CSV table of C-alpha atoms and ligand atoms in Angstrom, one decimal:
chain,number,residue,atom,x,y,z
A,1,UNK,CA,-30.9,13.1,-16.2
A,2,UNK,CA,-31.4,14.6,-19.6
A,3,UNK,CA,-29.4,12.8,-21.5
A,4,UNK,CA,-30.6,9.7,-19.9
A,5,UNK,CA,-33.8,10.8,-20.8
A,6,UNK,CA,-33.3,11.5,-24.9
A,7,UNK,CA,-31.4,8.7,-25.4
A,8,UNK,CA,-34.3,6.8,-23.9
A,9,UNK,CA,-37.0,8.3,-25.5
A,10,UNK,CA,-34.5,8.3,-29.4
A,11,UNK,CA,-34.3,4.4,-28.6
A,12,UNK,CA,-38.4,4.3,-27.9
A,13,UNK,CA,-38.9,6.1,-31.3
A,14,UNK,CA,-36.4,3.8,-32.9
A,15,UNK,CA,-38.5,0.7,-32.5
A,16,UNK,CA,-41.6,2.3,-33.6
A,17,UNK,CA,-42.9,2.2,-37.1
A,18,UNK,CA,-41.0,-0.4,-38.4
A,19,UNK,CA,-38.1,1.5,-39.2
A,20,UNK,CA,-35.3,-0.5,-40.5
A,21,UNK,CA,-33.2,-1.9,-37.7
A,22,UNK,CA,-32.0,1.2,-36.0
A,23,UNK,CA,-27.7,1.3,-35.4
A,24,UNK,CA,-28.4,2.4,-32.0
A,25,UNK,CA,-30.0,-0.8,-31.2
A,26,UNK,CA,-28.0,-4.8,-30.4
A,27,UNK,CA,-30.0,-7.2,-30.5
A,28,UNK,CA,-34.0,-8.6,-31.2
A,29,UNK,CA,-36.4,-8.1,-28.9
A,30,UNK,CA,-39.5,-9.5,-26.7
A,31,UNK,CA,-41.6,-6.3,-27.7
A,32,UNK,CA,-43.8,-6.4,-30.2
A,33,UNK,CA,-44.7,-3.1,-32.3
A,34,UNK,CA,-47.9,-2.8,-32.7
A,35,UNK,CA,-47.6,-2.0,-36.6
A,36,UNK,CA,-48.9,-4.3,-39.3
A,37,UNK,CA,-46.6,-5.1,-40.9
A,38,UNK,CA,-44.0,-4.5,-38.9
A,39,UNK,CA,-43.3,-7.5,-37.0
A,40,UNK,CA,-38.9,-6.8,-36.4
A,41,UNK,CA,-38.4,-6.1,-32.7
A,42,UNK,CA,-35.4,-4.9,-31.0
A,43,UNK,CA,-34.6,-4.0,-27.8
A,44,UNK,CA,-33.1,-1.5,-26.9
A,45,UNK,CA,-29.6,-0.7,-24.8
A,46,UNK,CA,-29.1,-0.7,-21.4
A,47,UNK,CA,-29.5,2.5,-20.5
A,48,UNK,CA,-26.9,3.3,-18.0
A,49,UNK,CA,-26.8,6.5,-15.6
A,50,UNK,CA,-24.4,9.3,-15.3
A,51,UNK,CA,-22.6,8.4,-11.7
A,52,UNK,CA,-22.1,11.7,-10.2
A,53,UNK,CA,-18.6,12.2,-8.7
A,54,UNK,CA,-19.2,15.4,-6.8
A,55,UNK,CA,-22.3,14.1,-5.3
A,56,UNK,CA,-20.3,11.1,-4.0
A,57,UNK,CA,-17.7,13.2,-2.9
A,58,UNK,CA,-20.3,15.0,-0.8
A,59,UNK,CA,-21.6,11.9,0.6
A,60,UNK,CA,-18.3,11.2,2.2
A,61,UNK,CA,-17.8,15.0,3.5
A,62,UNK,CA,-21.2,15.1,5.0
A,63,UNK,CA,-20.1,11.7,7.2
A,64,UNK,CA,-17.1,12.9,7.5
A,65,UNK,CA,-18.7,15.9,9.2
A,66,UNK,CA,-20.2,14.2,11.8
A,67,UNK,CA,-17.0,13.0,13.1
A,68,UNK,CA,-15.4,9.5,13.9
A,69,UNK,CA,-18.9,6.7,13.7
A,70,UNK,CA,-17.5,4.3,16.5
A,71,UNK,CA,-20.3,1.9,17.4
A,72,UNK,CA,-22.0,3.4,21.3
A,73,UNK,CA,-21.0,6.8,20.5
A,74,UNK,CA,-23.5,9.6,19.4
A,75,UNK,CA,-21.7,10.7,16.4
A,76,UNK,CA,-22.5,7.0,15.1
A,77,UNK,CA,-25.7,6.9,16.1
A,78,UNK,CA,-26.5,10.9,14.7
A,79,UNK,CA,-24.5,9.8,11.0
A,80,UNK,CA,-26.6,6.6,11.3
A,81,UNK,CA,-30.1,8.8,11.6
A,82,UNK,CA,-28.8,10.8,8.8
A,83,UNK,CA,-27.9,7.6,6.0
A,84,UNK,CA,-31.4,6.1,7.1
A,85,UNK,CA,-33.3,9.6,6.3
A,86,UNK,CA,-31.5,10.0,3.0
A,87,UNK,CA,-32.0,6.4,2.0
A,88,UNK,CA,-35.9,6.7,2.9
A,89,UNK,CA,-36.0,10.1,0.7
A,90,UNK,CA,-35.2,8.1,-2.6
A,91,UNK,CA,-37.5,6.0,-2.1
A,92,UNK,CA,-36.0,3.0,-0.6
A,93,UNK,CA,-37.8,1.0,2.2
A,94,UNK,CA,-35.6,0.6,5.0
A,95,UNK,CA,-34.8,-1.9,8.0
A,96,UNK,CA,-32.8,-0.8,10.6
A,97,UNK,CA,-31.6,-4.2,12.2
A,98,UNK,CA,-30.5,-3.4,16.2
A,99,UNK,CA,-27.9,-5.7,17.5
A,100,UNK,CA,-26.2,-6.0,21.0
A,101,UNK,CA,-22.4,-6.5,20.2
A,102,UNK,CA,-19.4,-7.5,22.2
A,103,UNK,CA,-15.9,-6.8,20.3
A,104,UNK,CA,-12.5,-9.0,21.2
A,105,UNK,CA,-11.5,-7.1,24.2
A,106,UNK,CA,-14.9,-7.1,26.0
A,107,UNK,CA,-16.4,-3.3,24.8
A,108,UNK,CA,-19.9,-3.8,24.1
A,109,UNK,CA,-22.3,-1.8,22.2
A,110,UNK,CA,-25.5,-1.2,20.0
A,111,UNK,CA,-25.0,-1.9,16.5
A,112,UNK,CA,-27.5,-1.4,13.5
A,113,UNK,CA,-27.2,-3.0,10.2
A,114,UNK,CA,-28.8,-0.6,7.5
A,115,UNK,CA,-30.8,-2.4,4.8
A,116,UNK,CA,-32.4,0.0,2.0
A,117,UNK,CA,-34.5,-2.2,-0.3
A,118,UNK,CA,-35.3,-1.0,-3.9
A,119,UNK,CA,-38.0,-2.2,-5.6
A,120,UNK,CA,-38.3,-4.9,-2.7
A,121,UNK,CA,-41.5,-6.5,-4.7
A,122,UNK,CA,-39.0,-7.8,-7.3
A,123,UNK,CA,-38.0,-11.5,-7.2
A,124,UNK,CA,-34.6,-10.7,-8.9
A,125,UNK,CA,-31.9,-8.4,-6.5
A,126,UNK,CA,-28.0,-7.6,-6.5
A,127,UNK,CA,-26.9,-6.6,-3.2
A,128,UNK,CA,-24.5,-3.9,-2.6
A,129,UNK,CA,-22.7,-3.4,0.4
A,130,UNK,CA,-20.5,-1.2,2.2
A,131,UNK,CA,-19.3,-0.7,6.3
A,132,UNK,CA,-20.6,2.9,7.5
A,133,UNK,CA,-18.8,2.2,10.7
A,134,UNK,CA,-15.1,3.6,12.0
A,135,UNK,CA,-12.5,2.2,13.5
A,136,UNK,CA,-12.3,3.5,17.0
A,137,UNK,CA,-8.4,3.3,17.3
A,138,UNK,CA,-5.4,4.9,14.8
A,139,UNK,CA,-3.4,2.1,15.9
A,140,UNK,CA,-1.4,2.3,12.7
A,141,UNK,CA,-0.6,5.8,13.1
A,142,UNK,CA,3.0,6.8,13.0
A,143,UNK,CA,2.4,8.4,16.4
A,144,UNK,CA,1.7,6.2,19.1
A,145,UNK,CA,0.1,9.1,20.9
A,146,UNK,CA,-2.7,8.5,18.4
A,147,UNK,CA,-3.1,4.9,19.3
A,148,UNK,CA,-6.2,5.0,20.7
A,149,UNK,CA,-7.7,7.8,18.9
A,150,UNK,CA,-10.6,7.5,16.7
A,151,UNK,CA,-9.7,7.4,12.7
A,152,UNK,CA,-12.0,10.3,11.2
A,153,UNK,CA,-12.7,7.0,8.4
A,154,UNK,CA,-12.9,9.3,5.2
A,155,UNK,CA,-11.6,6.4,3.2
A,156,UNK,CA,-11.9,3.7,5.3
A,157,UNK,CA,-16.0,3.7,6.1
A,158,UNK,CA,-17.1,7.0,4.1
A,159,UNK,CA,-15.8,5.9,0.7
A,160,UNK,CA,-18.0,2.7,0.4
A,161,UNK,CA,-21.4,4.6,1.8
A,162,UNK,CA,-20.5,7.7,-0.6
A,163,UNK,CA,-20.4,5.7,-3.7
A,164,UNK,CA,-23.5,3.6,-3.0
A,165,UNK,CA,-25.6,6.9,-1.4
A,166,UNK,CA,-25.0,8.2,-5.1
A,167,UNK,CA,-25.8,4.7,-6.7
A,168,UNK,CA,-29.3,4.9,-4.2
A,169,UNK,CA,-30.0,8.8,-5.7
A,170,UNK,CA,-29.7,7.5,-9.6
A,171,UNK,CA,-31.6,4.4,-8.7
A,172,UNK,CA,-34.6,7.0,-7.0
A,173,UNK,CA,-35.4,8.5,-10.7
A,174,UNK,CA,-34.2,4.9,-13.3
A,175,UNK,CA,-35.3,1.7,-11.9
A,176,UNK,CA,-33.3,-0.8,-13.5
A,177,UNK,CA,-34.5,-4.3,-14.1
A,178,UNK,CA,-33.6,-5.9,-11.1
A,179,UNK,CA,-34.3,-5.0,-7.6
A,180,UNK,CA,-31.0,-3.7,-5.3
A,181,UNK,CA,-30.6,-4.0,-1.7
A,182,UNK,CA,-27.9,-2.0,-0.3
A,183,UNK,CA,-26.6,-2.6,2.9
A,184,UNK,CA,-24.3,-0.9,5.6
A,185,UNK,CA,-22.7,-3.3,7.7
A,186,UNK,CA,-22.1,-1.8,11.2
A,187,UNK,CA,-19.4,-2.7,13.6
A,188,UNK,CA,-16.2,-3.7,10.7
A,189,UNK,CA,-14.0,-2.7,12.4
A,190,UNK,CA,-13.4,-3.1,15.7
A,191,UNK,CA,-11.1,-5.5,15.2
A,192,UNK,CA,-7.9,-6.5,16.9
A,193,UNK,CA,-6.2,-3.2,17.9
A,194,UNK,CA,-2.3,-4.0,16.8
A,195,UNK,CA,-1.0,-3.7,20.3
A,196,UNK,CA,-3.4,-6.4,21.5
A,197,UNK,CA,-1.8,-9.0,19.2
A,198,UNK,CA,-0.1,-10.6,21.6
A,199,UNK,CA,-2.6,-10.9,24.1
A,200,UNK,CA,-5.3,-12.1,21.8
A,201,UNK,CA,-2.8,-14.1,19.1
A,202,UNK,CA,-4.5,-13.8,15.6
A,203,UNK,CA,-8.2,-13.0,16.3
A,204,UNK,CA,-9.2,-12.8,12.6
A,205,UNK,CA,-12.6,-13.1,13.2
A,206,UNK,CA,-12.9,-10.4,15.6
A,207,UNK,CA,-13.7,-8.3,12.1
A,208,UNK,CA,-16.9,-7.5,10.6
A,209,UNK,CA,-19.1,-8.2,13.5
A,210,UNK,CA,-22.2,-6.5,12.0
A,211,UNK,CA,-21.6,-8.9,8.8
A,212,UNK,CA,-21.4,-11.7,10.6
A,213,UNK,CA,-24.9,-10.8,12.8
A,214,UNK,CA,-26.2,-10.2,9.1
A,215,UNK,CA,-25.5,-13.6,7.6
A,216,UNK,CA,-26.6,-15.6,10.8
A,217,UNK,CA,-30.3,-13.7,10.8
A,218,UNK,CA,-30.5,-12.3,7.5
A,219,UNK,CA,-33.5,-8.8,7.2
A,220,UNK,CA,-35.1,-11.9,5.0
A,221,UNK,CA,-35.1,-15.0,6.0
A,222,UNK,CA,-34.2,-17.1,2.5
A,223,UNK,CA,-32.3,-14.0,1.1
A,224,UNK,CA,-30.9,-14.9,-1.6
A,225,UNK,CA,-29.9,-12.1,-4.3
A,226,UNK,CA,-27.4,-13.6,-7.3
A,227,UNK,CA,-24.8,-11.9,-6.0
A,228,UNK,CA,-23.2,-9.3,-3.9
A,229,UNK,CA,-20.4,-6.6,-4.6
A,230,UNK,CA,-19.0,-4.9,-1.6
A,231,UNK,CA,-17.1,-1.5,-1.4
A,232,UNK,CA,-14.6,-0.7,1.0
A,233,UNK,CA,-11.9,1.7,0.8
A,234,UNK,CA,-12.4,2.9,-2.8
A,235,UNK,CA,-11.9,6.8,-2.2
A,236,UNK,CA,-7.9,6.7,-2.7
A,237,UNK,CA,-6.6,8.7,-5.5
A,238,UNK,CA,-4.3,6.3,-8.2
A,239,UNK,CA,-6.3,3.5,-6.5
A,240,UNK,CA,-6.0,-0.3,-7.6
A,241,UNK,CA,-8.3,-2.3,-7.1
A,242,UNK,CA,-6.7,-6.2,-7.3
A,243,UNK,CA,-9.1,-9.3,-7.8
A,244,UNK,CA,-9.1,-10.0,-3.8
A,245,UNK,CA,-8.6,-14.0,-3.0
A,246,UNK,CA,-11.8,-14.9,-1.3
A,247,UNK,CA,-13.7,-12.9,-4.1
A,248,UNK,CA,-11.6,-15.4,-6.3
A,249,UNK,CA,-12.3,-18.7,-4.4
A,250,UNK,CA,-16.1,-17.5,-4.3
A,251,UNK,CA,-17.4,-15.3,-6.8
A,252,UNK,CA,-15.0,-16.1,-9.9
A,253,UNK,CA,-17.6,-15.6,-12.1
A,254,UNK,CA,-18.8,-12.3,-10.3
A,255,UNK,CA,-15.1,-10.7,-10.7
A,256,UNK,CA,-14.9,-11.6,-13.9
A,257,UNK,CA,-18.0,-10.1,-14.6
A,258,UNK,CA,-17.6,-7.0,-12.9
A,259,UNK,CA,-14.1,-6.1,-14.3
A,260,UNK,CA,-15.6,-6.8,-17.7
A,261,UNK,CA,-17.9,-3.9,-17.2
A,262,UNK,CA,-15.0,-2.1,-15.8
A,263,UNK,CA,-13.2,-2.0,-19.3
A,264,UNK,CA,-16.3,-1.5,-21.0
A,265,UNK,CA,-16.5,1.9,-19.2
A,266,UNK,CA,-12.8,2.7,-19.2
A,267,UNK,CA,-12.2,2.3,-15.8
A,268,UNK,CA,-9.2,-0.3,-16.4
A,269,UNK,CA,-6.3,1.5,-14.9
A,270,UNK,CA,-8.3,1.4,-12.0
A,271,UNK,CA,-9.6,-2.4,-11.9
A,272,UNK,CA,-6.7,-4.4,-12.6
A,273,UNK,CA,-6.5,-7.9,-13.6
A,274,UNK,CA,-4.4,-9.3,-11.0
A,275,UNK,CA,-5.2,-10.9,-8.1
A,276,UNK,CA,-4.7,-9.3,-4.9
A,277,UNK,CA,-3.9,-10.9,-1.2
A,278,UNK,CA,-6.7,-12.3,1.1
A,279,UNK,CA,-8.7,-9.6,2.8
A,280,UNK,CA,-11.3,-11.0,5.9
A,281,UNK,CA,-14.0,-8.8,5.2
A,282,UNK,CA,-17.5,-8.1,5.3
A,283,UNK,CA,-18.2,-10.1,2.3
A,284,UNK,CA,-16.4,-13.4,3.5
A,285,UNK,CA,-19.2,-14.1,5.7
A,286,UNK,CA,-22.0,-13.1,3.2
A,287,UNK,CA,-20.2,-16.1,0.8
A,288,UNK,CA,-19.5,-18.3,4.1
A,289,UNK,CA,-21.9,-18.1,5.9
A,290,UNK,CA,-25.5,-16.7,3.9
A,291,UNK,CA,-23.6,-18.6,1.1
A,292,UNK,CA,-24.0,-15.5,-1.2
A,293,UNK,CA,-21.4,-15.3,-3.2
A,294,UNK,CA,-19.7,-11.6,-3.0
A,295,UNK,CA,-16.9,-9.8,-4.2
A,296,UNK,CA,-15.0,-7.5,-2.6
A,297,UNK,CA,-13.4,-4.0,-3.9
A,298,UNK,CA,-11.1,-2.5,-2.4
A,299,UNK,CA,-8.0,-0.8,-2.5
A,300,UNK,CA,-5.5,-3.5,-1.6
A,301,UNK,CA,-2.0,-4.1,-2.9
A,302,UNK,CA,-0.4,-7.3,-1.6
A,303,UNK,CA,3.1,-6.2,-3.4
A,304,UNK,CA,3.2,-2.5,-1.6
A,305,UNK,CA,4.4,-1.9,2.4
A,306,UNK,CA,1.9,-0.4,3.3
A,307,UNK,CA,-1.3,-2.6,1.5
A,308,UNK,CA,-4.5,-0.4,2.3
A,309,UNK,CA,-2.3,2.8,1.9
A,310,UNK,CA,-0.4,4.9,3.8
A,311,UNK,CA,-3.0,6.4,5.8
A,312,UNK,CA,-4.9,3.2,6.4
A,313,UNK,CA,-5.8,3.3,10.2
A,314,UNK,CA,-4.2,6.9,11.0
A,315,UNK,CA,-5.4,9.9,11.9
A,316,UNK,CA,-4.5,11.1,7.9
A,317,UNK,CA,-7.7,9.0,6.8
A,318,UNK,CA,-9.3,12.7,5.9
A,319,UNK,CA,-11.1,14.1,3.1
A,320,UNK,CA,-7.4,14.6,1.7
A,321,UNK,CA,-7.6,11.2,0.4
A,322,UNK,CA,-10.6,10.9,-1.3
A,323,UNK,CA,-10.5,11.6,-5.3
A,324,UNK,CA,-13.3,12.4,-7.0
A,325,UNK,CA,-11.9,10.4,-9.8
A,326,UNK,CA,-11.9,7.6,-7.9
A,327,UNK,CA,-15.2,7.2,-6.6
A,328,UNK,CA,-16.5,7.9,-10.3
A,329,UNK,CA,-14.5,4.9,-11.3
A,330,UNK,CA,-16.1,2.6,-8.5
A,331,UNK,CA,-19.3,4.4,-8.8
A,332,UNK,CA,-19.6,4.1,-12.7
A,333,UNK,CA,-19.0,0.5,-13.0
A,334,UNK,CA,-21.4,-0.6,-10.7
A,335,UNK,CA,-24.0,1.0,-12.1
A,336,UNK,CA,-23.2,-0.2,-15.1
A,337,UNK,CA,-22.9,-3.9,-13.7
A,338,UNK,CA,-26.6,-3.6,-12.3
A,339,UNK,CA,-28.5,-1.3,-15.1
A,340,UNK,CA,-27.1,-4.5,-18.1
A,341,UNK,CA,-28.9,-7.0,-15.3
A,342,UNK,CA,-31.8,-8.5,-17.5
B,401,LIG,C1,-7.9,-7.3,8.1
B,401,LIG,O1,-7.5,-5.9,8.4
B,401,LIG,C2,-8.0,-8.5,8.5
B,401,LIG,N1,-9.1,-7.0,7.9
B,401,LIG,C3,-10.0,-5.9,7.5
B,401,LIG,C4,-10.4,-5.3,6.6
B,401,LIG,C5,-10.8,-3.8,7.1
B,401,LIG,C6,-10.4,-3.3,7.8
B,401,LIG,N2,-11.5,-3.1,6.3
B,401,LIG,C7,-11.5,-1.5,6.8
B,401,LIG,N3,-11.1,-2.0,7.4
B,402,LIG,ZN1,-10.4,-0.5,8.6
């Protein structure tokens, strides 16, 4: 915090008194100085706060400590209440969108999308999203005895939310030029159990139920942010975020923008400039139903035998799979993108 403000004041100061154009300052600005004879004006570089990876890590751990966040369960409700309170404590206007859902297998439950609006009065907006529920079944676990147990969901669920809570904490102290909406979708991970593939065939729309609902009933009618960024499975060590195919199809310019800022911020090792597979995730419905260009930052390698990682949808998806360095790469990139929106 101290560093950020020091830089801000330094830049403002450099702008006063009609000094020659400072080297720390790039482009001409629309802000005029008040000094007579000092008409040359400058615009400070965007101030990008420093993403605190330890803080994000602790937000992931806190979610995992509640236990699995399976829709309909008491631990799910408690974690949801905590998320709402946390986002309110950072100054957001929070909407809880409650809905009744039915999963592909007939399970019925109450679910809740959590929408945190920062600077809701601003017209120009960006949306950031992640799913906060966790999978009811560890159906990819090597041990069959675990196939109907809920996963801990540190990486799958916890990581995206942890990064976004830290983004929210930064927004509470350094306002961005554009308004930001952080949307935590529910019931992403209630999709087709591996043992039900025969019975239900390809039930591809069984995933992402909360975002499907939201895409039909957005919290604000006609909601149209510039674009959206979804974070899913963003905590594993040595992650490689490929350019996911639906993101490329619907929002190639956003992919390009984010990957370019990632490179500038020093994270091109994580943000790989290669096409990934097509993942049916929350962003698919944000794009196709709500018509908002939205990309998915997701650790998926189409070439690797276990795509999302060996821990995916197993009982091993715990804090051992969360790496602060990866959270930092994702969180700092997201902050760089949104604070550079004019
Ligand atoms: C598929 O596996 C096809 N879609 C769900 C993507 C996902 C699951 N993200 C997290 N868990
Ligand atoms: Zn999952």
